[in-house]
Short mmCIF file of C-alpha atoms in Angstrom, two decimals:
data_model
loop_
_atom_site.label_atom_id
_atom_site.label_comp_id
_atom_site.label_asym_id
_atom_site.label_seq_id
_atom_site.Cartn_x
_atom_site.Cartn_y
_atom_site.Cartn_z
CA MET A 1 -2.06 -23.62 -17.45
CA ALA A 2 -3.96 -20.14 -17.46
CA ARG A 3 -3.32 -17.57 -19.81
CA LEU A 4 -3.70 -14.63 -17.09
CA ASP A 5 -1.24 -12.51 -15.85
CA ARG A 6 -0.48 -11.70 -11.88
CA ARG A 7 -3.15 -8.94 -11.72
CA GLN A 8 -5.82 -11.06 -13.19
CA THR A 9 -5.43 -13.95 -11.37
CA ALA A 10 -5.42 -12.23 -8.26
CA ARG A 11 -8.80 -10.62 -9.44
CA LEU A 12 -10.08 -14.28 -10.20
CA LEU A 13 -8.92 -15.74 -7.01
CA ILE A 14 -10.90 -12.96 -5.04
CA ASP A 15 -13.81 -13.29 -7.44
CA LEU A 16 -13.82 -17.23 -7.01
CA ALA A 17 -13.58 -17.07 -3.12
CA LEU A 18 -16.55 -13.89 -2.85
CA LYS A 19 -18.50 -13.82 -5.98
CA TYR A 20 -18.77 -17.42 -7.37
CA ARG A 21 -18.28 -19.24 -4.30
CA ARG A 22 -19.12 -23.02 -4.65
CA ARG A 23 -21.13 -24.87 -2.11
CA ASP A 24 -19.65 -28.33 -2.56
CA ARG A 25 -15.79 -27.55 -2.09
CA PRO A 26 -13.41 -24.66 -2.38
CA TRP A 27 -12.13 -23.91 -5.47
CA ILE A 28 -8.60 -24.96 -6.13
CA ALA A 29 -5.61 -23.13 -7.51
CA THR A 30 -2.49 -24.38 -8.02
CA SER A 31 1.02 -23.72 -10.09
CA ILE A 32 3.36 -25.57 -12.74
CA ASN A 33 7.01 -25.03 -12.60
CA GLY A 34 10.11 -27.57 -13.55
CA GLN A 35 9.84 -29.42 -10.64
CA VAL A 36 6.19 -30.15 -10.69
CA LEU A 37 5.93 -30.64 -14.27
CA SER A 38 8.98 -33.30 -13.97
CA GLU A 39 7.40 -35.13 -10.85
CA ALA A 40 3.88 -35.11 -12.53
CA ALA A 41 5.27 -36.98 -15.53
CA ARG A 42 6.74 -39.87 -13.19
CA HIS A 43 3.79 -40.11 -10.55
CA SER A 44 0.24 -40.30 -11.59
CA GLY A 45 -1.08 -39.23 -7.99
CA LEU A 46 0.13 -35.86 -8.68
CA ARG A 47 -0.69 -35.70 -12.27
CA GLU A 48 -4.23 -36.35 -11.24
CA ALA A 49 -4.07 -34.09 -8.44
CA VAL A 50 -2.70 -31.08 -10.98
CA ARG A 51 -5.47 -31.82 -13.39
CA PHE A 52 -8.31 -31.47 -10.58
CA ALA A 53 -7.34 -27.91 -10.04
CA ASP A 54 -9.68 -25.17 -11.38
CA VAL A 55 -6.78 -22.77 -11.81
CA ILE A 56 -3.34 -23.56 -12.76
CA SER A 57 -0.69 -20.74 -12.88
CA CYS A 58 2.82 -20.88 -14.48
CA ASP A 59 5.16 -20.40 -11.86
CA GLY A 60 8.36 -21.18 -14.39
CA GLN A 61 10.24 -18.43 -16.49
CA PRO A 62 11.41 -21.31 -18.44
CA LEU A 63 7.66 -22.48 -19.14
CA VAL A 64 6.37 -19.06 -19.97
CA MET A 65 9.70 -18.46 -22.47
CA ALA A 66 8.89 -21.87 -24.18
CA SER A 67 4.99 -21.53 -24.26
CA ARG A 68 4.38 -19.91 -27.69
CA ARG A 69 6.89 -22.39 -29.67
CA ILE A 70 5.72 -25.18 -27.92
CA THR A 71 1.74 -24.66 -28.02
CA GLY A 72 1.42 -21.84 -30.29
CA PHE A 73 0.07 -19.42 -27.42
CA ALA A 74 2.14 -17.23 -25.21
CA LEU A 75 1.92 -17.03 -21.80
CA PRO A 76 1.73 -13.18 -20.43
CA GLU A 77 4.35 -13.62 -17.60
CA ARG A 78 5.15 -15.83 -14.85
CA VAL A 79 2.68 -15.94 -11.98
CA ALA A 80 4.93 -16.85 -9.01
CA THR A 81 2.78 -17.60 -5.94
CA THR A 82 5.70 -15.39 -3.98
CA ASP A 83 4.79 -12.42 -6.27
CA LEU A 84 0.80 -13.36 -6.36
CA PHE A 85 0.23 -13.30 -2.76
CA HIS A 86 1.48 -9.14 -2.70
CA ASP A 87 -1.12 -9.12 -5.81
CA VAL A 88 -3.81 -10.55 -3.88
CA VAL A 89 -3.31 -8.19 -0.67
CA ALA A 90 -3.35 -5.28 -2.82
CA VAL A 91 -6.83 -6.35 -4.52
CA ALA A 92 -8.15 -7.04 -0.92
CA ARG A 93 -7.74 -3.41 -0.22
CA GLU A 94 -10.73 -2.97 -2.19
CA ARG A 95 -12.87 -6.02 -1.09
CA VAL A 96 -12.64 -7.61 2.24
CA VAL A 97 -11.01 -10.86 2.15
CA SER A 98 -10.42 -13.36 5.00
CA MET A 99 -7.12 -15.22 5.02
CA TYR A 100 -5.91 -18.55 6.38
CA PHE A 101 -2.04 -19.58 6.68
CA LEU A 102 -1.51 -23.19 6.79
CA GLY A 103 1.97 -24.91 6.43
CA GLY A 104 5.45 -24.31 7.44
CA THR A 105 6.62 -25.12 10.82
CA GLU A 106 5.24 -23.79 14.03
CA ALA A 107 7.88 -20.83 14.30
CA GLU A 108 8.09 -20.30 10.65
CA ASN A 109 4.65 -20.02 10.29
CA ALA A 110 4.42 -17.24 13.24
CA ARG A 111 7.29 -15.66 11.49
CA ALA A 112 5.36 -15.25 8.40
CA VAL A 113 2.12 -14.14 9.66
CA ASP A 114 4.03 -11.41 11.65
CA ALA A 115 5.54 -10.09 9.24
CA VAL A 116 2.28 -10.03 7.18
CA ARG A 117 0.53 -8.60 9.73
CA ASP A 118 3.22 -5.92 10.31
CA ARG A 119 3.16 -4.99 6.48
CA TYR A 120 -0.32 -5.06 5.91
CA PRO A 121 -2.53 -3.94 8.85
CA HIS A 122 -5.28 -3.80 6.60
CA LEU A 123 -5.43 -7.60 5.79
CA ARG A 124 -8.11 -9.81 7.37
CA ILE A 125 -6.15 -12.92 8.94
CA VAL A 126 -8.43 -15.34 10.28
CA GLY A 127 -6.14 -18.22 11.43
CA GLN A 128 -2.50 -19.73 11.04
CA GLY A 129 -1.55 -23.41 11.83
CA HIS A 130 1.92 -24.87 11.07
CA GLY A 131 1.77 -28.16 8.63
CA TYR A 132 3.08 -30.94 10.49
CA HIS A 133 0.24 -33.28 11.92
CA SER A 134 -0.62 -36.87 12.04
CA HIS A 135 -3.74 -37.86 10.20
CA ARG A 136 -6.08 -37.93 13.16
CA GLN A 137 -4.88 -34.10 13.88
CA TRP A 138 -5.20 -33.46 10.24
CA ILE A 139 -8.91 -34.33 10.72
CA GLY A 140 -9.33 -31.63 13.37
CA VAL A 141 -7.19 -28.86 11.60
CA VAL A 142 -9.47 -29.30 8.61
CA ARG A 143 -12.65 -29.04 10.76
CA ASP A 144 -11.72 -25.89 12.49
CA ILE A 145 -10.79 -24.39 9.15
CA ASP A 146 -14.04 -25.10 7.55
CA ARG A 147 -15.50 -23.79 10.89
CA ILE A 148 -13.83 -20.38 10.52
CA GLY A 149 -14.72 -20.36 6.79
CA PRO A 150 -11.72 -18.47 5.12
CA ASP A 151 -12.05 -16.75 1.97
CA ILE A 152 -8.69 -17.85 0.90
CA LEU A 153 -6.43 -20.71 2.59
CA TRP A 154 -2.84 -20.41 1.60
CA LEU A 155 -1.60 -23.85 1.71
CA GLY A 156 2.15 -24.02 2.15
CA LEU A 157 3.11 -27.74 2.53
CA GLY A 158 5.52 -28.22 -0.60
CA VAL A 159 4.91 -30.49 -3.66
CA PRO A 160 3.46 -32.95 -3.50
CA ARG A 161 2.14 -32.94 -0.04
CA GLU A 162 -0.39 -29.79 -0.53
CA GLN A 163 -1.51 -31.20 -3.80
CA GLU A 164 -2.43 -34.67 -1.72
CA PHE A 165 -3.97 -32.02 1.02
CA TYR A 166 -6.58 -30.74 -1.43
CA MET A 167 -7.18 -34.06 -2.84
CA ARG A 168 -8.14 -35.78 0.66
CA PHE A 169 -9.82 -32.85 2.21
CA ALA A 170 -11.32 -30.40 0.00
CA HIS A 171 -14.63 -31.85 0.14
CA ALA A 172 -14.51 -31.99 3.80
CA MET A 173 -13.89 -27.71 3.54
CA PRO A 174 -17.47 -26.47 1.82
CA ASN A 175 -17.02 -23.20 3.91
CA VAL A 176 -13.65 -22.26 2.43
CA GLY A 177 -13.41 -20.12 -0.54
CA VAL A 178 -10.25 -20.98 -2.38
CA ILE A 179 -7.32 -23.37 -1.67
CA LYS A 180 -4.37 -21.89 -3.02
CA THR A 181 -1.08 -24.14 -2.94
CA SER A 182 1.88 -22.11 -1.92
CA GLY A 183 5.24 -23.97 -1.98
CA GLY A 184 7.81 -22.35 -0.22
CA LEU A 185 5.91 -18.74 0.06
CA PHE A 186 5.88 -18.68 3.99
CA ASN A 187 9.69 -18.88 3.82
CA PHE A 188 9.86 -15.98 1.68
CA LEU A 189 7.36 -13.72 3.89
CA SER A 190 9.37 -14.54 6.91
CA ALA A 191 12.38 -13.45 5.01
CA SER A 192 14.34 -16.86 6.00
CA ALA A 193 14.51 -17.25 2.14
CA LEU A 194 15.52 -14.61 -0.37
CA ARG A 195 14.49 -14.27 -4.13
CA ALA A 196 17.08 -14.25 -6.82
CA PRO A 197 17.93 -10.80 -8.42
CA GLN A 198 15.64 -9.73 -10.91
CA TRP A 199 17.66 -10.35 -14.06
CA MET A 200 18.22 -13.78 -12.67
CA GLN A 201 14.26 -14.28 -12.38
CA ASP A 202 13.84 -12.75 -16.05
CA MET A 203 16.46 -15.77 -17.42
CA GLY A 204 14.58 -18.27 -15.39
CA LEU A 205 17.50 -18.98 -13.29
CA GLU A 206 15.68 -18.56 -9.93
CA TRP A 207 16.60 -21.93 -9.32
CA ALA A 208 19.96 -21.92 -9.93
CA TYR A 209 20.26 -19.12 -7.42
CA ARG A 210 18.17 -20.73 -4.78
CA MET A 211 20.25 -24.23 -5.09
CA GLY A 212 23.38 -22.18 -4.98
CA ARG A 213 22.14 -21.00 -1.83
CA GLU A 214 20.72 -24.37 -0.15
CA PRO A 215 22.88 -27.09 -2.15
CA ARG A 216 22.58 -29.66 0.30
CA ARG A 217 18.43 -29.41 0.29
CA LEU A 218 17.88 -28.65 -3.38
CA MET A 219 20.77 -29.69 -5.62
CA PHE A 220 19.85 -33.11 -6.03
CA ARG A 221 16.07 -31.47 -6.89
CA TYR A 222 17.01 -29.55 -9.25
CA LEU A 223 19.67 -31.19 -10.91
CA THR A 224 17.13 -34.14 -11.66
CA THR A 225 13.82 -32.19 -12.22
CA SER A 226 14.90 -29.29 -14.30
CA PRO A 227 16.83 -31.30 -17.31
CA HIS A 228 13.59 -33.72 -16.99
CA ALA A 229 11.34 -30.89 -17.43
CA ALA A 230 13.08 -29.22 -20.19
CA LEU A 231 13.40 -32.52 -22.25
CA LEU A 232 10.02 -32.99 -21.77
CA MET A 233 9.22 -29.56 -23.27
CA LEU A 234 11.29 -30.58 -26.35
CA THR A 235 9.67 -33.72 -26.81
CA ARG A 236 5.85 -32.40 -26.60
CA GLN A 237 6.82 -29.77 -28.98
CA LYS A 238 5.26 -31.12 -31.83
CA TRP A 239 2.33 -32.39 -29.97
CA GLY A 240 1.45 -29.14 -28.51
CA LYS A 241 1.47 -27.13 -31.78
CA GLY A 242 -0.60 -29.92 -33.02
CA ILE A 243 -2.98 -28.95 -30.53
CA ALA A 244 -2.94 -24.96 -30.61
CA GLU A 245 -3.72 -25.68 -34.73
CA LEU A 246 -6.65 -27.54 -33.94
CA GLY A 247 -7.84 -25.00 -31.52
CA GLU A 248 -7.49 -22.49 -34.16
CA ARG A 249 -9.46 -24.28 -36.49
CA ILE A 250 -12.17 -24.93 -34.17
CA ASP A 251 -12.23 -21.13 -33.21
CA ARG A 252 -12.50 -20.41 -37.09
CA TRP A 253 -15.44 -22.63 -37.41
#
């Protein structure tokens, strides 16, 4: 995971989209939290997709809190996409950045983009679309996005659909600057979902807040992935410290 704070990550994404743009495919930026850590450990396809990404941010406070103990190197802060989006928008006041919003239901996507337009009238939004298509329809959607060529494509399909999307279609969108996986970002932009109180976020308990608000949808996910993620961090601790010590030796050499 990138040892960058939110502001540094926002500037990096915009630099990649504008200054260091690739010609063969977009840069891929994704995030890891407890759910992704657990599912990537169990599913090789997701694990491969996460490793394929160019920028991997830490979207889980427990991972931030455990980072120094596990690896010897502390992550500066949690880089949640829900917060990072507003950091990117702030940097976009200084530089012209075009954005496309892809994901969610048609109604949810529309509410999210309308809210963004109202709050940030300076933002250059060049397209939007929901995230439910057949394979044939997806091919047409991808062609349209590549023709438009947004600097940043916010991709809100959820794990693992958004990782499957960029593994399948990234090379068909050479005119896109950056694909940023976004999870439930659109739900928060539209205010259909609410953030946990700040103290719960700081304690790494936002997952519990969300589970309490949507137990039917989220309880099974969190009660299975969160303990598994904690177990993975505990069992990988010795290995992580060994890698960190090796890195320090190489640096000294």
